[in-house]
Each structure stands twice: as structure tokens, then as C-alpha cells.
Amino acid sequence: MSKVSSNRKTLFVGLAWFVGVLVLLLLTQQAYQYQQSTYCSNIDIQLMKSKSADKGLSINKKEVEQFFINQLPGKTLNGVQVGKLDLEELEIRLQTNPYIEKADIYTDTKGTIHIDIKQRHPLVRVVTKQNTNFYLSKEGKKMPANGQFSARVPIATGNINDTQGVADTAASPRLKAIWAIADYIDQHPFWKANIEQITVANNGDITLIPKLANHHLLLGSADNLPNKFNRLLTFYQDALNQVGWYKYKTISVKYNKQIICTEK
């Protein structure tokens, strides 16, 4: 094959690739424009259930759909073109819902709006002195308690004062301490399986109540939690296995480098 023929072949191949890419870009642009001009026809919602949910979902598909539609300018899906939707802004608005950790919204060529919801993960249920009742999530957000949803998490009671409303981040020192303890418990399978209640005394001391064994675990504050829980775990393994789990009324790790027990 001559050099001229080889150059022509290379030129034709390069030209074919160029034309192919150009056609693909034009078709992609045309498909995008078609999708943007398509009217919204349907909403498809997928809910990712929290791993600690015990009964039902914290938010259902109907509630998500209604919340989403209420964010639209005309509060209706009728006559809305896909290209007119600000998907990023709608995601941000959905994530203001106290039950929603993350929302991903996208559309397809048929005009269907797909909404993927990751629900918040509750760590602890709180009952305050004002008799308000809510969950604290993994992020420290308040989740209103409702009759359609329950979670297998510890309950916090006692001298817990909160007047900030259920949709805000936990801000009071005692709520922050409860959240920190609940978060530590959630990360450690032994304590997660054994702690059922967190109580706060009038002086602020925090006590844990296990499911098994009729004793209380006095932490005091939420400071230095790894050290306190490690001392408790060592005491469980080395002492309680010898003398029995029902010997003591209170086991205190409030003070550093000490374990103080009160017999029944």
C-alpha cells in the first residue's frame, strides 16, 4: 500500500470518528432538550429504612410526596416541565424535614421524578420535663416521635429541660451529653445490646440502666466516655463474672481511675 493510500485511510477513519462523535453529541443534546421540555407525569419514591427502626417508617411515601409537591411554585405537579424544576434546591428543601437525612432527586425521559430518601438514624428517645417526646438522630437532630414509628433505642428521662422545639439540633448541655452517650452506645455492640435507659439526676449526673442485672451504672458526666466504658467493661468481665451480676445496686465510674460499688 502506498503512503498516499495510507494517509487517505487514516484521514477517512479520523473523519468518521469525528462525524460519529458529533452525531452522538447532537443526539444527546436533542434528548436532553426533549427531556427538559417533557411535562412531569409521575413521582417514584424509594425509602431507605433506618437500621434501628422497629415499627414502621419514620416517614412514608405519601408524606414525602406531599412535602415535595408543597415545595413547587403552584403546589401541584400538573403542567410542570422537567426543565423548570430546580432539583438541587428541592433536595435541600426535602432535607429540612426532620426525618430525612439525605434526598436525591432525578428525572427520566418519561417525565417521572425519582426521589430517593435516606431516613435519619435515631439513637435515643428523649422525654423532657416539659413532657415533650422526640428522638435524637445520629447527627444530633431532633426527630418528632409519632405513633407510626418506634425504634429499638435507649430512652432518656429525668431532669432534661428543653424548650427549643422538636425540629432543631440538640443544643442544651444535657441534650448534648445524652446524644454523646447514645452515640457511643450505638457504636459498641455490647452496650447497644444491654443499655435500655439513660437517666439524668437533678444535679446533672447521668446514670445508665442495663436490660439485664438489677443495677445502675453511674457515669456522672459525658466526659472521657471511652475510659469510663472501658472500666465498666473490665469490671463486668473480671468482677461480676466472679461475684455475680446481681450483687451491687450501683456501679460508679464517675471519678477517674476509680470504680465505686454500692451493695444491695
XYZ file of C-alpha atoms in Angstrom:
264
model
C 0.000 0.000 0.000
C 1.329 3.399 -0.988
C 1.956 6.154 1.508
C -0.791 8.279 -0.118
C -3.380 5.490 0.276
C -2.368 5.017 3.911
C -2.782 8.730 4.642
C -6.208 8.745 2.948
C -7.331 5.790 5.047
C -6.163 7.498 8.235
C -7.976 10.672 7.181
C -11.213 8.800 6.446
C -11.059 6.948 9.790
C -10.432 10.194 11.650
C -13.273 11.905 9.771
C -15.620 9.007 10.529
C -14.792 9.218 14.215
C -15.343 12.973 14.204
C -18.715 12.639 12.478
C -19.733 9.832 14.844
C -18.868 11.865 17.929
C -20.635 14.917 16.501
C -23.794 12.913 15.791
C -23.681 11.414 19.291
C -23.355 14.882 20.828
C -26.247 16.185 18.734
C -28.449 13.242 19.696
C -27.531 13.666 23.372
C -28.345 17.381 23.191
C -31.615 16.657 21.433
C -32.552 14.017 24.023
C -31.688 16.442 26.838
C -33.809 19.198 25.299
C -36.672 16.755 24.824
C -36.414 15.622 28.440
C -36.301 19.219 29.697
C -39.463 20.094 27.762
C -41.293 16.959 28.949
C -44.073 17.551 31.455
C -43.794 15.836 34.823
C -46.052 12.812 34.842
C -45.339 10.802 37.971
C -43.354 10.620 41.208
C -41.419 7.485 42.167
C -40.222 7.441 45.790
C -37.757 4.982 47.317
C -37.293 4.971 51.094
C -34.198 3.583 52.799
C -35.356 2.318 56.184
C -33.266 3.111 59.235
C -31.444 0.040 60.572
C -32.768 0.747 64.092
C -36.418 1.059 63.056
C -38.628 -1.318 64.991
C -42.118 -0.475 63.834
C -42.903 1.161 60.504
C -41.062 4.034 58.855
C -40.361 7.455 60.322
C -41.831 8.970 57.159
C -43.905 7.276 54.455
C -44.090 7.752 50.673
C -47.325 9.727 50.788
C -45.823 12.198 53.270
C -42.694 12.610 51.134
C -44.796 13.181 48.003
C -46.998 15.770 49.699
C -43.991 17.533 51.217
C -42.324 17.600 47.766
C -45.402 18.927 45.947
C -45.805 21.667 48.561
C -42.340 22.943 47.577
C -43.425 23.504 43.940
C -44.458 27.047 42.909
C -48.072 26.095 42.179
C -48.133 23.290 44.799
C -49.135 20.906 42.014
C -47.358 18.629 39.547
C -49.817 19.381 36.731
C -48.330 21.432 33.885
C -44.795 21.458 35.326
C -41.967 20.886 32.840
C -38.933 18.901 33.942
C -36.616 21.719 32.846
C -38.376 24.154 35.180
C -37.503 22.152 38.283
C -34.550 23.235 40.415
C -33.651 19.731 41.589
C -30.794 20.832 43.833
C -32.996 23.350 45.648
C -35.758 20.762 46.022
C -33.275 18.316 47.574
C -32.229 20.978 50.085
C -35.852 21.671 50.980
C -36.650 17.982 51.442
C -33.673 17.669 53.772
C -35.222 20.279 56.083
C -37.708 17.566 57.071
C -36.575 16.244 60.486
C -36.981 12.605 59.376
C -34.886 12.937 56.194
C -31.094 12.742 56.280
C -30.482 12.865 52.528
C -32.632 13.287 49.411
C -31.550 12.553 45.825
C -33.863 13.723 43.045
C -33.525 12.979 39.319
C -35.823 12.653 36.299
C -36.096 10.383 33.270
C -37.203 10.851 29.665
C -40.787 9.869 30.515
C -41.205 12.763 32.919
C -41.037 10.651 36.064
C -39.471 12.344 39.083
C -37.416 9.864 41.103
C -36.893 10.694 44.778
C -34.522 8.519 46.832
C -34.813 9.179 50.566
C -32.358 8.153 53.273
C -34.119 8.414 56.611
C -32.416 9.638 59.748
C -30.982 7.045 62.137
C -32.388 7.545 65.670
C -30.003 6.974 68.578
C -32.111 7.719 71.649
C -35.647 8.660 72.600
C -35.899 11.662 74.927
C -38.710 12.557 77.323
C -38.198 16.027 78.811
C -39.517 17.769 81.929
C -41.911 19.628 79.619
C -43.232 16.189 78.563
C -42.006 16.664 75.005
C -41.065 13.430 73.327
C -38.612 13.096 70.452
C -35.683 11.122 69.084
C -32.124 12.366 68.639
C -30.566 11.239 65.368
C -27.003 10.229 64.551
C -26.378 13.855 63.532
C -27.856 15.259 66.750
C -31.078 16.350 65.040
C -34.430 16.123 66.774
C -36.997 13.799 65.228
C -40.580 14.179 66.484
C -41.990 10.960 67.910
C -45.154 9.710 66.260
C -47.441 6.719 66.675
C -46.461 5.204 63.311
C -42.794 4.797 64.156
C -40.797 3.312 67.001
C -37.121 2.411 67.280
C -35.126 -0.036 69.375
C -33.058 2.618 71.131
C -32.492 3.651 74.767
C -34.921 6.114 76.348
C -33.587 9.167 78.211
C -35.604 10.526 81.126
C -35.183 12.651 84.244
C -34.166 16.264 84.689
C -33.959 17.087 80.986
C -35.014 20.643 80.246
C -35.613 21.610 76.634
C -37.651 24.482 75.218
C -36.218 24.842 71.722
C -38.747 22.911 69.637
C -38.536 19.438 68.201
C -37.155 20.240 64.743
C -33.853 21.776 65.859
C -30.419 20.416 66.610
C -29.835 19.398 70.217
C -28.211 22.463 71.770
C -28.623 22.320 75.556
C -25.671 20.868 77.509
C -27.717 17.959 78.845
C -29.106 17.034 75.445
C -25.582 17.168 74.016
C -24.395 14.861 76.801
C -27.264 12.421 76.182
C -26.515 12.451 72.453
C -22.786 11.792 73.045
C -23.530 8.824 75.326
C -26.169 7.398 72.969
C -23.780 7.748 70.032
C -21.057 5.871 71.928
C -23.511 3.111 72.886
C -24.678 2.816 69.271
C -21.107 2.210 68.082
C -20.389 -0.617 70.536
C -22.441 -3.821 70.146
C -22.127 -4.928 73.792
C -23.507 -1.700 75.198
C -26.049 -1.342 72.414
C -27.462 -4.733 73.306
C -27.521 -4.061 77.054
C -28.409 -0.417 77.798
C -32.115 0.398 77.787
C -32.360 3.697 79.686
C -30.389 6.870 80.383
C -31.449 8.960 83.376
C -30.408 12.473 84.377
C -30.478 13.459 88.063
C -31.261 16.948 89.354
C -27.532 17.617 89.826
C -26.853 16.565 86.210
C -25.339 13.173 86.977
C -26.085 10.650 84.236
C -26.875 7.018 85.030
C -27.341 4.077 82.687
C -29.811 1.283 83.364
C -28.985 -2.083 81.736
C -31.581 -4.557 80.470
C -30.024 -7.372 82.477
C -28.961 -7.293 86.131
C -30.735 -5.061 88.578
C -28.069 -2.378 88.989
C -27.340 1.165 87.820
C -24.170 2.419 86.098
C -23.239 5.928 87.247
C -21.240 7.851 84.621
C -21.576 11.326 86.110
C -20.814 13.469 83.070
C -20.329 12.592 79.406
C -16.630 13.413 79.604
C -13.976 10.782 78.832
C -16.537 8.196 77.721
C -14.085 5.635 76.257
C -12.249 5.428 79.572
C -15.447 5.110 81.621
C -16.974 2.425 79.413
C -13.677 0.514 79.256
C -13.523 0.453 83.072
C -17.106 -0.772 83.218
C -16.458 -3.489 80.650
C -13.346 -4.673 82.520
C -15.320 -4.735 85.776
C -18.082 -6.747 84.107
C -15.589 -9.281 82.785
C -13.275 -9.573 85.779
C -15.505 -8.902 88.797
C -19.172 -9.506 88.043
C -18.441 -12.846 86.444
C -16.940 -13.857 89.785
C -19.332 -12.344 92.354
C -22.498 -12.349 90.244
C -24.328 -9.680 88.286
C -26.892 -9.019 91.000
C -24.569 -8.251 93.935
C -24.422 -4.466 93.506
C -27.046 -1.739 93.413
C -24.810 0.917 91.848
C -21.511 0.757 89.972
C -19.892 4.171 89.621
C -17.136 5.264 87.247
C -17.854 8.940 87.843
C -14.381 9.596 89.208
C -11.218 8.951 87.228
C -9.310 5.694 87.895
C -11.971 4.520 90.362
C -14.847 2.051 90.385
C -17.090 2.514 93.425
C -19.788 -0.071 94.086
C -22.758 0.025 96.459
C -24.071 -3.347 97.542
C -27.783 -4.109 97.658
